[in-house]
Amino acid sequence: MPPRYALIDCNNFYASCERLFRPDLRDRPVVVLSNNDGCVIARSAEAKALGIPMGTPYFKCRGLLRRHGVTVFSSNYALYGDMSARVMGVLARFCPAVAVYSIDEAFADLTGVPGGADAFSRRLKATVEAWTGIPISIGIGPTKTLAKLANRLAKGHPRLRGVFDFAASPDPDRLLRHTPIDAVWGIGRRHAARLVRYGVGDALAFRDMDPVWVRRKMSVTGLHTLLELRGQPCHTLADGPAARKTIVSSRSFGRPVSSLEDLREATALHMVRAAEKLRRLRAVAACVHVFLRTNPFRPGLPQHNDSASVPLAVATAHTPTLIRAAHAGLERIHKEGFEFKKCGIMLSGLEPVNGRWLSLLDLPPQDTPTHVPTMQIVDDLNARWGRDTVTFAAVGRPDAAWHMRRDMRSPRYTTAWTELPVARA
DNA sequence: TCTGGGGTCCTAGGACCC
DNA sequence: TCTGGGGTCCTAGGACCC
């Protein structure tokens, strides 16, 4: 039996989350902005119909949004993350095998499900929607690439009611011919433009290209896409997110920053977040990277982009040690006289905490084993009483001017006791 | 005034070694 | 005059994904 992959994803996920606790916004245009209220990253169907493009800078479409009475939200990742976990929980409960692919998508292996993939998927869709309130679409195919393509069709044709099985089509070539090349999973803007120049404008034409040419010009990843369109699986379910190799934390500033003092605070805050994630993964990091950026949209201003890497003597998840390393790197790359727009840190050389190599001779004094319980206590307090109940002085004041803007954030309805929705009698 | 953030994989080319 | 060849490791840059 050929494999039956499903790609299950949430419709307009962030916008759908925002509407969950705002029934007054049902059937209304809603958009969600990126961090710092920078650009539009999610739109309800009604907002899409108004012609608001994905990724538009907010300041460029503010007038249009206001004219059409669009409700605008800053991003609320506490809410989206929690709703995502609920949706994924339902999928895990009913599907034989699931691989979470992103905050709003998962692949599942539906090979051999009782009653067939289509009927199973319709029941699954109804259950997710009833239990979480988040609408989803499901595409099914013999490969992940075709499941993605089927998902796109399920969304585009209301007649299909949100579920489509590519293998059920009497004329699959026609479906491929009507799929533009840049809508194929794995073909990005650059390759799409190039293929169009060669006269390859849709998925069918790409499928029938010479694999040798594709391998040479688009590397093995392009070849895999081609083969998957032919129904030959190159990606298995387990292929998804393997063991993480890096952790990044970075943000644009709410306003430009120049002083080393502010940059030290911002860097420390990024490191606090990254180290929390590191410990949640039960991992330690062997190397710290720091980077600084000026504003690329202001080429008239003096530009300075740089990064520094600081290897650690011993891989660790100890926040103060990691902050010290980041600050050492920062001092190497900071220069006076620039308006910085963004900074960030990256942790690399991740390894599981249990498999960790330890040399007693090389152990720096600040990384003695007694600090592991210290970090454990900090994490436990913050889990019990809320984020940043206990934090580090190096991060500075929470009201510092450089923090990101998010003036239109909705309440954290499902994750903060103080922000629960209130029902009136 | 105002343009997101976090990841992965692949390849080419240089450094280095024998 | 003349200046190997092959393997490995690392990094930067490109391309893609959400």
Short mmCIF file of C-alpha atoms (C1' of nucleotides) in Angstrom, two decimals:
data_model
loop_
_atom_site.label_atom_id
_atom_site.label_comp_id
_atom_site.label_asym_id
_atom_site.label_seq_id
_atom_site.Cartn_x
_atom_site.Cartn_y
_atom_site.Cartn_z
CA MET A 1 0.00 0.00 0.00
CA PRO A 2 1.44 3.41 -0.94
CA PRO A 3 1.89 5.79 2.01
CA ARG A 4 -0.82 8.34 2.69
CA TYR A 5 0.62 11.54 4.07
CA ALA A 6 -1.59 14.30 5.36
CA LEU A 7 -0.69 17.94 5.85
CA ILE A 8 -2.98 19.43 8.47
CA ASP A 9 -2.87 23.17 9.03
CA CYS A 10 -4.80 25.87 10.81
CA ASN A 11 -6.59 28.44 8.65
CA ASN A 12 -5.27 31.99 9.12
CA PHE A 13 -3.95 30.73 12.44
CA TYR A 14 -3.06 33.93 14.33
CA ALA A 15 -6.19 35.71 13.12
CA SER A 16 -8.30 32.69 14.12
CA CYS A 17 -6.75 32.72 17.61
CA GLU A 18 -7.56 36.39 18.02
CA ARG A 19 -11.20 35.79 17.11
CA LEU A 20 -11.65 32.91 19.56
CA PHE A 21 -12.43 35.19 22.48
CA ARG A 22 -13.91 37.97 20.38
CA PRO A 23 -17.15 36.59 18.87
CA ASP A 24 -17.97 40.14 17.80
CA LEU A 25 -15.21 39.77 15.20
CA ARG A 26 -16.68 36.71 13.50
CA ASP A 27 -16.95 37.37 9.74
CA ARG A 28 -15.01 40.61 10.26
CA PRO A 29 -11.63 41.54 8.72
CA VAL A 30 -8.80 41.00 11.22
CA VAL A 31 -5.03 41.28 10.79
CA VAL A 32 -2.13 40.45 13.10
CA LEU A 33 1.18 42.35 13.04
CA SER A 34 4.72 41.07 13.47
CA ASN A 35 6.86 41.94 16.48
CA ASN A 36 7.30 45.69 16.94
CA ASP A 37 4.05 46.10 15.01
CA GLY A 38 6.22 46.00 11.88
CA CYS A 39 4.21 44.31 9.16
CA VAL A 40 1.10 42.25 8.51
CA ILE A 41 1.78 38.54 9.11
CA ALA A 42 -1.74 37.08 9.33
CA ARG A 43 -5.09 38.00 7.80
CA SER A 44 -8.59 36.66 8.22
CA ALA A 45 -10.38 35.63 5.01
CA GLU A 46 -12.26 38.95 5.04
CA ALA A 47 -8.97 40.88 5.30
CA LYS A 48 -7.51 38.88 2.40
CA ALA A 49 -10.59 39.73 0.35
CA LEU A 50 -9.88 43.43 0.92
CA GLY A 51 -6.58 42.93 -0.90
CA ILE A 52 -4.25 43.49 2.05
CA PRO A 53 -1.03 41.74 1.00
CA MET A 54 0.93 39.49 3.35
CA GLY A 55 4.06 41.15 4.72
CA THR A 56 3.07 44.75 4.01
CA PRO A 57 4.65 47.22 6.44
CA TYR A 58 1.98 48.44 8.82
CA PHE A 59 2.76 52.12 8.26
CA LYS A 60 2.06 51.65 4.55
CA CYS A 61 -1.38 50.07 4.92
CA ARG A 62 -2.64 51.78 8.08
CA GLY A 63 -4.94 54.06 6.08
CA LEU A 64 -6.44 51.19 4.11
CA LEU A 65 -7.00 49.18 7.29
CA ARG A 66 -8.71 52.08 8.99
CA ARG A 67 -10.93 52.87 6.00
CA HIS A 68 -12.23 49.30 5.93
CA GLY A 69 -12.67 49.02 9.67
CA VAL A 70 -10.13 46.22 9.98
CA THR A 71 -9.35 45.19 13.57
CA VAL A 72 -5.58 45.16 14.10
CA PHE A 73 -3.70 43.09 16.70
CA SER A 74 -0.07 43.04 17.80
CA SER A 75 1.24 39.48 17.97
CA ASN A 76 0.38 37.55 21.13
CA TYR A 77 2.65 34.52 21.07
CA ALA A 78 1.59 33.36 24.52
CA LEU A 79 -1.92 32.85 23.11
CA TYR A 80 -0.82 31.33 19.77
CA GLY A 81 1.63 28.94 21.41
CA ASP A 82 -0.99 27.68 23.83
CA MET A 83 -3.65 27.24 21.14
CA SER A 84 -1.12 25.45 18.96
CA ALA A 85 -0.40 22.97 21.75
CA ARG A 86 -4.12 22.26 22.09
CA VAL A 87 -4.59 21.62 18.37
CA MET A 88 -1.49 19.40 18.21
CA GLY A 89 -2.75 17.54 21.26
CA VAL A 90 -5.97 16.58 19.47
CA LEU A 91 -4.03 15.44 16.37
CA ALA A 92 -1.69 13.33 18.50
CA ARG A 93 -4.64 11.71 20.21
CA PHE A 94 -6.33 10.50 17.02
CA CYS A 95 -3.62 10.08 14.35
CA PRO A 96 -1.41 6.99 14.21
CA ALA A 97 1.72 9.16 13.74
CA VAL A 98 2.14 12.94 13.78
CA ALA A 99 5.13 15.21 13.19
CA VAL A 100 4.62 18.85 14.21
CA TYR A 101 6.05 20.96 11.43
CA SER A 102 5.44 24.54 12.59
CA ILE A 103 3.26 26.45 15.03
CA ASP A 104 0.22 25.89 12.82
CA GLU A 105 1.02 22.78 10.74
CA ALA A 106 1.62 19.08 11.21
CA PHE A 107 2.23 16.13 8.93
CA ALA A 108 0.53 12.85 9.75
CA ASP A 109 0.84 9.35 8.35
CA LEU A 110 -2.67 8.15 7.62
CA THR A 111 -1.65 4.92 5.89
CA GLY A 112 -4.26 2.28 6.67
CA VAL A 113 -6.55 4.39 8.88
CA PRO A 114 -9.98 2.77 9.31
CA GLY A 115 -12.61 3.96 6.85
CA GLY A 116 -10.06 5.56 4.52
CA ALA A 117 -8.06 8.77 4.71
CA ASP A 118 -10.82 11.08 3.47
CA ALA A 119 -13.51 10.03 5.96
CA PHE A 120 -10.95 9.91 8.77
CA SER A 121 -9.78 13.44 7.93
CA ARG A 122 -13.30 14.84 7.93
CA ARG A 123 -13.94 13.43 11.40
CA LEU A 124 -10.58 14.75 12.58
CA LYS A 125 -11.33 18.22 11.22
CA ALA A 126 -14.70 18.31 12.97
CA THR A 127 -13.14 17.19 16.26
CA VAL A 128 -10.33 19.75 16.21
CA GLU A 129 -12.78 22.53 15.42
CA ALA A 130 -15.23 21.45 18.13
CA TRP A 131 -12.58 21.05 20.83
CA THR A 132 -10.37 24.08 20.09
CA GLY A 133 -12.44 26.48 17.97
CA ILE A 134 -9.63 26.67 15.40
CA PRO A 135 -10.62 25.86 11.77
CA ILE A 136 -8.23 23.56 9.91
CA SER A 137 -7.66 22.17 6.40
CA ILE A 138 -6.30 18.76 5.47
CA GLY A 139 -4.51 17.72 2.28
CA ILE A 140 -3.64 14.09 1.56
CA GLY A 141 -1.15 12.62 -0.91
CA PRO A 142 1.37 9.84 -1.51
CA THR A 143 4.25 12.25 -0.67
CA LYS A 144 4.59 15.24 1.63
CA THR A 145 4.95 17.57 -1.36
CA LEU A 146 1.69 16.31 -2.88
CA ALA A 147 -0.05 16.48 0.53
CA LYS A 148 0.98 20.14 0.70
CA LEU A 149 -0.36 20.70 -2.78
CA ALA A 150 -3.62 18.94 -1.88
CA ASN A 151 -3.92 21.14 1.21
CA ARG A 152 -3.67 24.24 -0.94
CA LEU A 153 -6.49 22.93 -3.14
CA ALA A 154 -8.60 22.04 -0.08
CA LYS A 155 -8.35 25.68 0.99
CA GLY A 156 -8.99 27.16 -2.43
CA HIS A 157 -12.17 25.28 -3.29
CA PRO A 158 -15.07 25.66 -0.83
CA ARG A 159 -16.78 22.71 -2.54
CA LEU A 160 -14.16 20.41 -1.00
CA ARG A 161 -15.10 21.56 2.52
CA GLY A 162 -11.53 21.71 3.76
CA VAL A 163 -10.33 18.18 2.94
CA PHE A 164 -8.79 16.93 -0.31
CA ASP A 165 -7.06 13.69 -1.25
CA PHE A 166 -4.77 14.10 -4.25
CA ALA A 167 -5.01 10.40 -5.07
CA ALA A 168 -8.79 10.67 -5.40
CA SER A 169 -8.49 12.99 -8.39
CA PRO A 170 -9.49 11.52 -11.78
CA ASP A 171 -7.13 13.97 -13.52
CA PRO A 172 -4.07 14.75 -11.37
CA ASP A 173 -2.20 16.33 -14.29
CA ARG A 174 -4.86 19.00 -14.56
CA LEU A 175 -4.40 19.85 -10.86
CA LEU A 176 -0.64 20.17 -11.33
CA ARG A 177 -1.10 22.29 -14.45
CA HIS A 178 -3.21 24.73 -12.43
CA THR A 179 -0.69 24.99 -9.60
CA PRO A 180 1.71 27.89 -10.22
CA ILE A 181 5.35 26.90 -9.83
CA ASP A 182 5.94 29.30 -6.93
CA ALA A 183 3.14 27.60 -4.97
CA VAL A 184 5.03 24.30 -4.90
CA TRP A 185 6.55 23.44 -1.51
CA GLY A 186 10.33 23.79 -1.81
CA ILE A 187 10.32 26.19 -4.77
CA GLY A 188 11.00 29.70 -3.53
CA ARG A 189 11.02 33.09 -5.22
CA ARG A 190 14.46 32.78 -6.79
CA HIS A 191 14.04 29.36 -8.33
CA ALA A 192 10.47 30.16 -9.41
CA ALA A 193 11.59 33.26 -11.32
CA ARG A 194 14.35 31.30 -13.00
CA LEU A 195 12.05 28.42 -13.96
CA VAL A 196 9.52 30.83 -15.43
CA ARG A 197 12.28 32.24 -17.62
CA TYR A 198 12.78 28.69 -18.91
CA GLY A 199 9.06 28.45 -19.64
CA VAL A 200 8.31 26.28 -16.62
CA GLY A 201 5.43 28.08 -14.96
CA ASP A 202 3.44 25.33 -13.27
CA ALA A 203 3.89 22.15 -11.22
CA LEU A 204 3.15 19.86 -14.18
CA ALA A 205 5.89 21.35 -16.36
CA PHE A 206 8.35 21.13 -13.47
CA ARG A 207 7.43 17.50 -12.75
CA ASP A 208 8.25 16.61 -16.35
CA MET A 209 11.63 18.38 -16.45
CA ASP A 210 14.93 16.57 -16.89
CA PRO A 211 15.97 15.42 -13.39
CA VAL A 212 19.66 15.74 -14.30
CA TRP A 213 19.23 19.41 -15.14
CA VAL A 214 17.26 19.99 -11.96
CA ARG A 215 19.88 18.21 -9.85
CA ARG A 216 22.62 20.36 -11.36
CA LYS A 217 20.84 23.71 -11.13
CA MET A 218 18.76 23.27 -7.99
CA SER A 219 20.77 20.79 -5.90
CA VAL A 220 19.37 17.63 -4.36
CA THR A 221 16.60 19.59 -2.65
CA GLY A 222 15.19 20.59 -6.03
CA LEU A 223 15.50 17.02 -7.27
CA HIS A 224 13.60 15.76 -4.22
CA THR A 225 10.77 18.17 -4.98
CA LEU A 226 10.58 16.93 -8.56
CA LEU A 227 10.55 13.27 -7.53
CA GLU A 228 7.92 13.88 -4.88
CA LEU A 229 5.68 15.49 -7.51
CA ARG A 230 6.07 12.22 -9.43
CA GLY A 231 4.76 10.41 -6.36
CA GLN A 232 8.12 9.07 -5.24
CA PRO A 233 8.60 9.80 -1.51
CA CYS A 234 11.90 11.47 -0.59
CA HIS A 235 10.80 12.87 2.79
CA THR A 236 9.52 10.53 5.47
CA LEU A 237 7.38 11.54 8.40
CA ALA A 238 10.31 11.45 10.81
CA ASP A 239 12.22 13.83 8.55
CA GLY A 240 10.65 16.75 10.33
CA PRO A 241 12.39 18.82 12.97
CA ALA A 242 15.26 16.63 14.16
CA ALA A 243 17.43 17.50 17.14
CA ARG A 244 17.81 21.26 17.27
CA LYS A 245 21.25 22.59 16.35
CA THR A 246 20.96 26.26 17.23
CA ILE A 247 18.81 28.57 19.31
CA VAL A 248 18.43 32.19 18.23
CA SER A 249 16.95 35.10 20.12
CA SER A 250 16.88 38.51 18.47
CA ARG A 251 14.59 41.52 18.13
CA SER A 252 14.43 44.86 16.46
CA PHE A 253 14.41 47.70 18.97
CA GLY A 254 11.34 49.85 19.54
CA ARG A 255 13.64 52.81 18.81
CA PRO A 256 17.28 53.05 17.70
CA VAL A 257 19.92 52.21 20.31
CA SER A 258 23.53 53.40 20.42
CA SER A 259 24.94 52.97 23.91
CA LEU A 260 26.84 49.91 24.98
CA GLU A 261 24.86 49.94 28.23
CA ASP A 262 21.50 49.47 26.46
CA LEU A 263 22.97 46.84 24.16
CA ARG A 264 24.31 44.94 27.16
CA GLU A 265 20.82 44.86 28.66
CA ALA A 266 19.15 43.79 25.42
CA THR A 267 21.78 41.08 24.87
CA ALA A 268 21.28 39.82 28.43
CA LEU A 269 17.52 39.64 27.90
CA HIS A 270 17.96 37.64 24.70
CA MET A 271 20.28 35.30 26.54
CA VAL A 272 17.82 34.81 29.39
CA ARG A 273 15.18 33.72 26.86
CA ALA A 274 17.56 31.50 24.90
CA ALA A 275 18.87 29.82 28.06
CA GLU A 276 15.29 29.10 29.19
CA LYS A 277 14.66 27.39 25.87
CA LEU A 278 17.98 25.54 26.13
CA ARG A 279 17.09 24.11 29.54
CA ARG A 280 13.61 23.19 28.37
CA LEU A 281 15.30 21.09 25.67
CA ARG A 282 17.49 19.54 28.41
CA ALA A 283 20.55 20.70 26.49
CA VAL A 284 23.73 22.70 26.98
CA ALA A 285 25.48 24.99 24.48
CA ALA A 286 29.16 25.05 23.61
CA CYS A 287 29.32 28.38 21.79
CA VAL A 288 27.74 31.84 22.06
CA HIS A 289 27.36 34.22 19.09
CA VAL A 290 26.36 37.89 19.30
CA PHE A 291 25.35 40.17 16.45
CA LEU A 292 24.47 43.83 15.87
CA ARG A 293 22.66 45.48 12.94
CA THR A 294 21.97 49.06 11.94
CA ASN A 295 18.83 49.83 9.93
CA PRO A 296 19.17 48.48 6.36
CA PHE A 297 16.15 50.57 5.29
CA ARG A 298 18.12 53.73 6.04
CA PRO A 299 21.15 53.32 3.75
CA GLY A 300 21.91 57.02 4.19
CA LEU A 301 22.83 56.45 7.83
CA PRO A 302 26.21 54.98 8.79
CA GLN A 303 25.93 51.19 8.68
CA HIS A 304 27.68 48.70 10.94
CA ASN A 305 26.78 45.01 10.95
CA ASP A 306 29.01 42.61 12.81
CA SER A 307 29.02 39.42 14.80
CA ALA A 308 31.34 37.66 17.23
CA SER A 309 31.61 34.06 18.39
CA VAL A 310 32.69 33.13 21.91
CA PRO A 311 33.44 29.44 22.50
CA LEU A 312 32.82 28.25 26.04
CA ALA A 313 35.35 26.20 27.99
CA VAL A 314 32.57 23.86 29.04
CA ALA A 315 29.15 23.53 27.42
CA THR A 316 26.56 24.95 29.81
CA ALA A 317 22.97 26.11 30.30
CA HIS A 318 23.91 28.42 33.19
CA THR A 319 22.41 31.82 32.38
CA PRO A 320 25.00 34.07 34.09
CA THR A 321 27.88 32.24 32.37
CA LEU A 322 26.14 32.61 29.00
CA ILE A 323 25.44 36.32 29.60
CA ARG A 324 29.10 36.94 30.48
CA ALA A 325 30.18 35.27 27.23
CA ALA A 326 27.67 37.32 25.22
CA HIS A 327 28.89 40.55 26.82
CA ALA A 328 32.49 39.67 26.00
CA GLY A 329 31.50 39.20 22.36
CA LEU A 330 29.43 42.38 22.34
CA GLU A 331 32.35 44.48 23.52
CA ARG A 332 34.42 43.21 20.60
CA ILE A 333 31.90 44.35 17.97
CA HIS A 334 30.25 47.45 19.47
CA LYS A 335 31.31 50.79 17.99
CA GLU A 336 30.31 54.27 19.08
CA GLY A 337 28.45 56.57 16.71
CA PHE A 338 25.94 54.16 15.16
CA GLU A 339 22.19 53.84 15.57
CA PHE A 340 21.55 50.14 16.00
CA LYS A 341 18.23 48.71 14.93
CA LYS A 342 18.59 45.15 16.10
CA CYS A 343 20.76 42.84 18.13
CA GLY A 344 20.63 39.21 19.04
CA ILE A 345 22.41 36.10 20.21
CA MET A 346 22.70 32.55 18.96
CA LEU A 347 23.61 29.41 20.88
CA SER A 348 25.31 26.63 18.94
CA GLY A 349 27.06 23.36 19.65
CA LEU A 350 23.95 22.07 21.39
CA GLU A 351 24.24 18.72 23.11
CA PRO A 352 21.99 16.80 25.49
CA VAL A 353 22.77 17.60 29.11
CA ASN A 354 23.22 13.95 30.00
CA GLY A 355 25.73 13.16 27.32
CA ARG A 356 27.76 16.16 28.37
CA TRP A 357 31.53 16.01 28.52
CA LEU A 358 32.92 17.24 31.84
CA SER A 359 36.49 17.86 32.79
CA LEU A 360 37.03 18.63 36.45
CA LEU A 361 40.27 20.39 35.62
CA ASP A 362 38.64 22.72 33.08
CA LEU A 363 35.55 23.43 35.10
CA PRO A 364 35.32 27.21 35.51
CA PRO A 365 34.36 28.34 39.01
CA GLN A 366 31.03 29.82 37.91
CA ASP A 367 29.90 26.54 36.40
CA THR A 368 30.19 24.27 39.39
CA PRO A 369 27.43 21.69 39.59
CA THR A 370 25.71 23.62 42.39
CA HIS A 371 24.46 26.08 39.79
CA VAL A 372 22.31 23.51 38.10
CA PRO A 373 19.87 23.49 41.02
CA THR A 374 19.98 27.32 41.01
CA MET A 375 18.75 27.45 37.43
CA GLN A 376 16.23 24.74 38.25
CA ILE A 377 14.84 26.87 41.07
CA VAL A 378 14.61 29.94 38.82
CA ASP A 379 12.78 27.94 36.14
CA ASP A 380 10.42 26.38 38.69
CA LEU A 381 9.51 29.74 40.21
CA ASN A 382 8.81 31.22 36.81
CA ALA A 383 6.74 28.21 35.78
CA ARG A 384 4.70 28.44 38.97
CA TRP A 385 4.24 32.21 39.23
CA GLY A 386 4.65 33.41 35.65
CA ARG A 387 7.44 34.47 33.33
CA ASP A 388 10.10 36.77 34.82
CA THR A 389 8.87 36.40 38.40
CA VAL A 390 12.60 35.89 38.98
CA THR A 391 15.04 37.26 36.44
CA PHE A 392 18.54 38.72 36.18
CA ALA A 393 19.60 42.28 37.01
CA ALA A 394 21.62 42.40 33.78
CA VAL A 395 18.43 42.67 31.71
CA GLY A 396 17.70 46.14 33.06
CA ARG A 397 14.29 47.67 33.60
CA PRO A 398 11.24 46.19 31.87
CA ASP A 399 10.12 49.68 30.82
CA ALA A 400 13.36 50.59 29.03
CA ALA A 401 12.71 52.63 25.89
CA TRP A 402 14.32 50.11 23.51
CA HIS A 403 11.80 47.33 24.19
CA MET A 404 9.61 46.36 21.27
CA ARG A 405 6.33 48.02 20.56
CA ARG A 406 3.13 46.03 20.63
CA ASP A 407 0.47 48.55 21.32
CA MET A 408 -2.49 46.42 20.24
CA ARG A 409 -1.88 43.11 21.97
CA SER A 410 -4.90 41.11 23.07
CA PRO A 411 -5.05 39.59 26.58
CA ARG A 412 -3.20 36.31 27.19
CA TYR A 413 -6.61 34.70 27.68
CA THR A 414 -5.40 31.15 28.25
CA THR A 415 -2.01 31.50 29.93
CA ALA A 416 -2.17 34.36 32.46
CA TRP A 417 -4.45 34.24 35.50
CA THR A 418 -4.79 38.02 35.49
CA GLU A 419 -5.95 38.10 31.87
CA LEU A 420 -8.68 35.46 31.84
CA PRO A 421 -11.79 36.41 29.94
CA VAL A 422 -14.55 37.62 32.28
CA ALA A 423 -18.13 36.41 31.88
CA ARG A 424 -20.81 38.72 33.21
CA ALA A 425 -23.92 37.37 34.91
"C1'" DT B 1 8.22 58.37 12.87
"C1'" DC B 2 6.98 53.45 10.94
"C1'" DT B 3 9.80 47.44 7.13
"C1'" DG B 4 9.49 40.29 12.01
"C1'" DG B 5 11.81 36.32 13.93
"C1'" DG B 6 13.56 31.59 14.02
"C1'" DG B 7 15.07 27.81 11.78
"C1'" DT B 8 17.38 24.08 8.14
"C1'" DC B 9 20.07 22.40 4.30
"C1'" DC B 10 23.30 22.69 0.38
"C1'" DT B 11 27.39 24.20 -2.08
"C1'" DA B 12 31.67 26.43 -3.25
"C1'" DG B 13 35.95 27.63 -1.93
"C1'" DG B 14 39.82 28.22 1.22
"C1'" DA B 15 42.88 26.25 4.78
"C1'" DC B 16 45.26 22.56 6.10
"C1'" DC B 17 47.30 18.01 6.13
"C1'" DC B 18 49.78 14.10 4.30
"C1'" DT C 1 62.78 26.13 -16.73
"C1'" DC C 2 60.09 23.95 -12.30
"C1'" DT C 3 55.22 24.25 -8.50
"C1'" DG C 4 50.87 17.04 -7.09
"C1'" DG C 5 46.71 15.37 -5.70
"C1'" DG C 6 43.36 13.94 -2.66
"C1'" DG C 7 40.90 14.16 1.61
"C1'" DT C 8 38.73 16.72 5.44
"C1'" DC C 9 37.11 20.52 7.91
"C1'" DC C 10 35.26 25.03 8.29
"C1'" DT C 11 32.83 29.10 6.81
"C1'" DA C 12 30.12 32.26 4.10
"C1'" DG C 13 26.48 32.78 1.29
"C1'" DG C 14 22.35 31.33 -0.96
"C1'" DA C 15 17.96 29.24 -0.92
"C1'" DC C 16 14.18 27.57 1.29
"C1'" DC C 17 10.52 26.93 5.06
"C1'" DC C 18 6.97 28.75 8.56
#
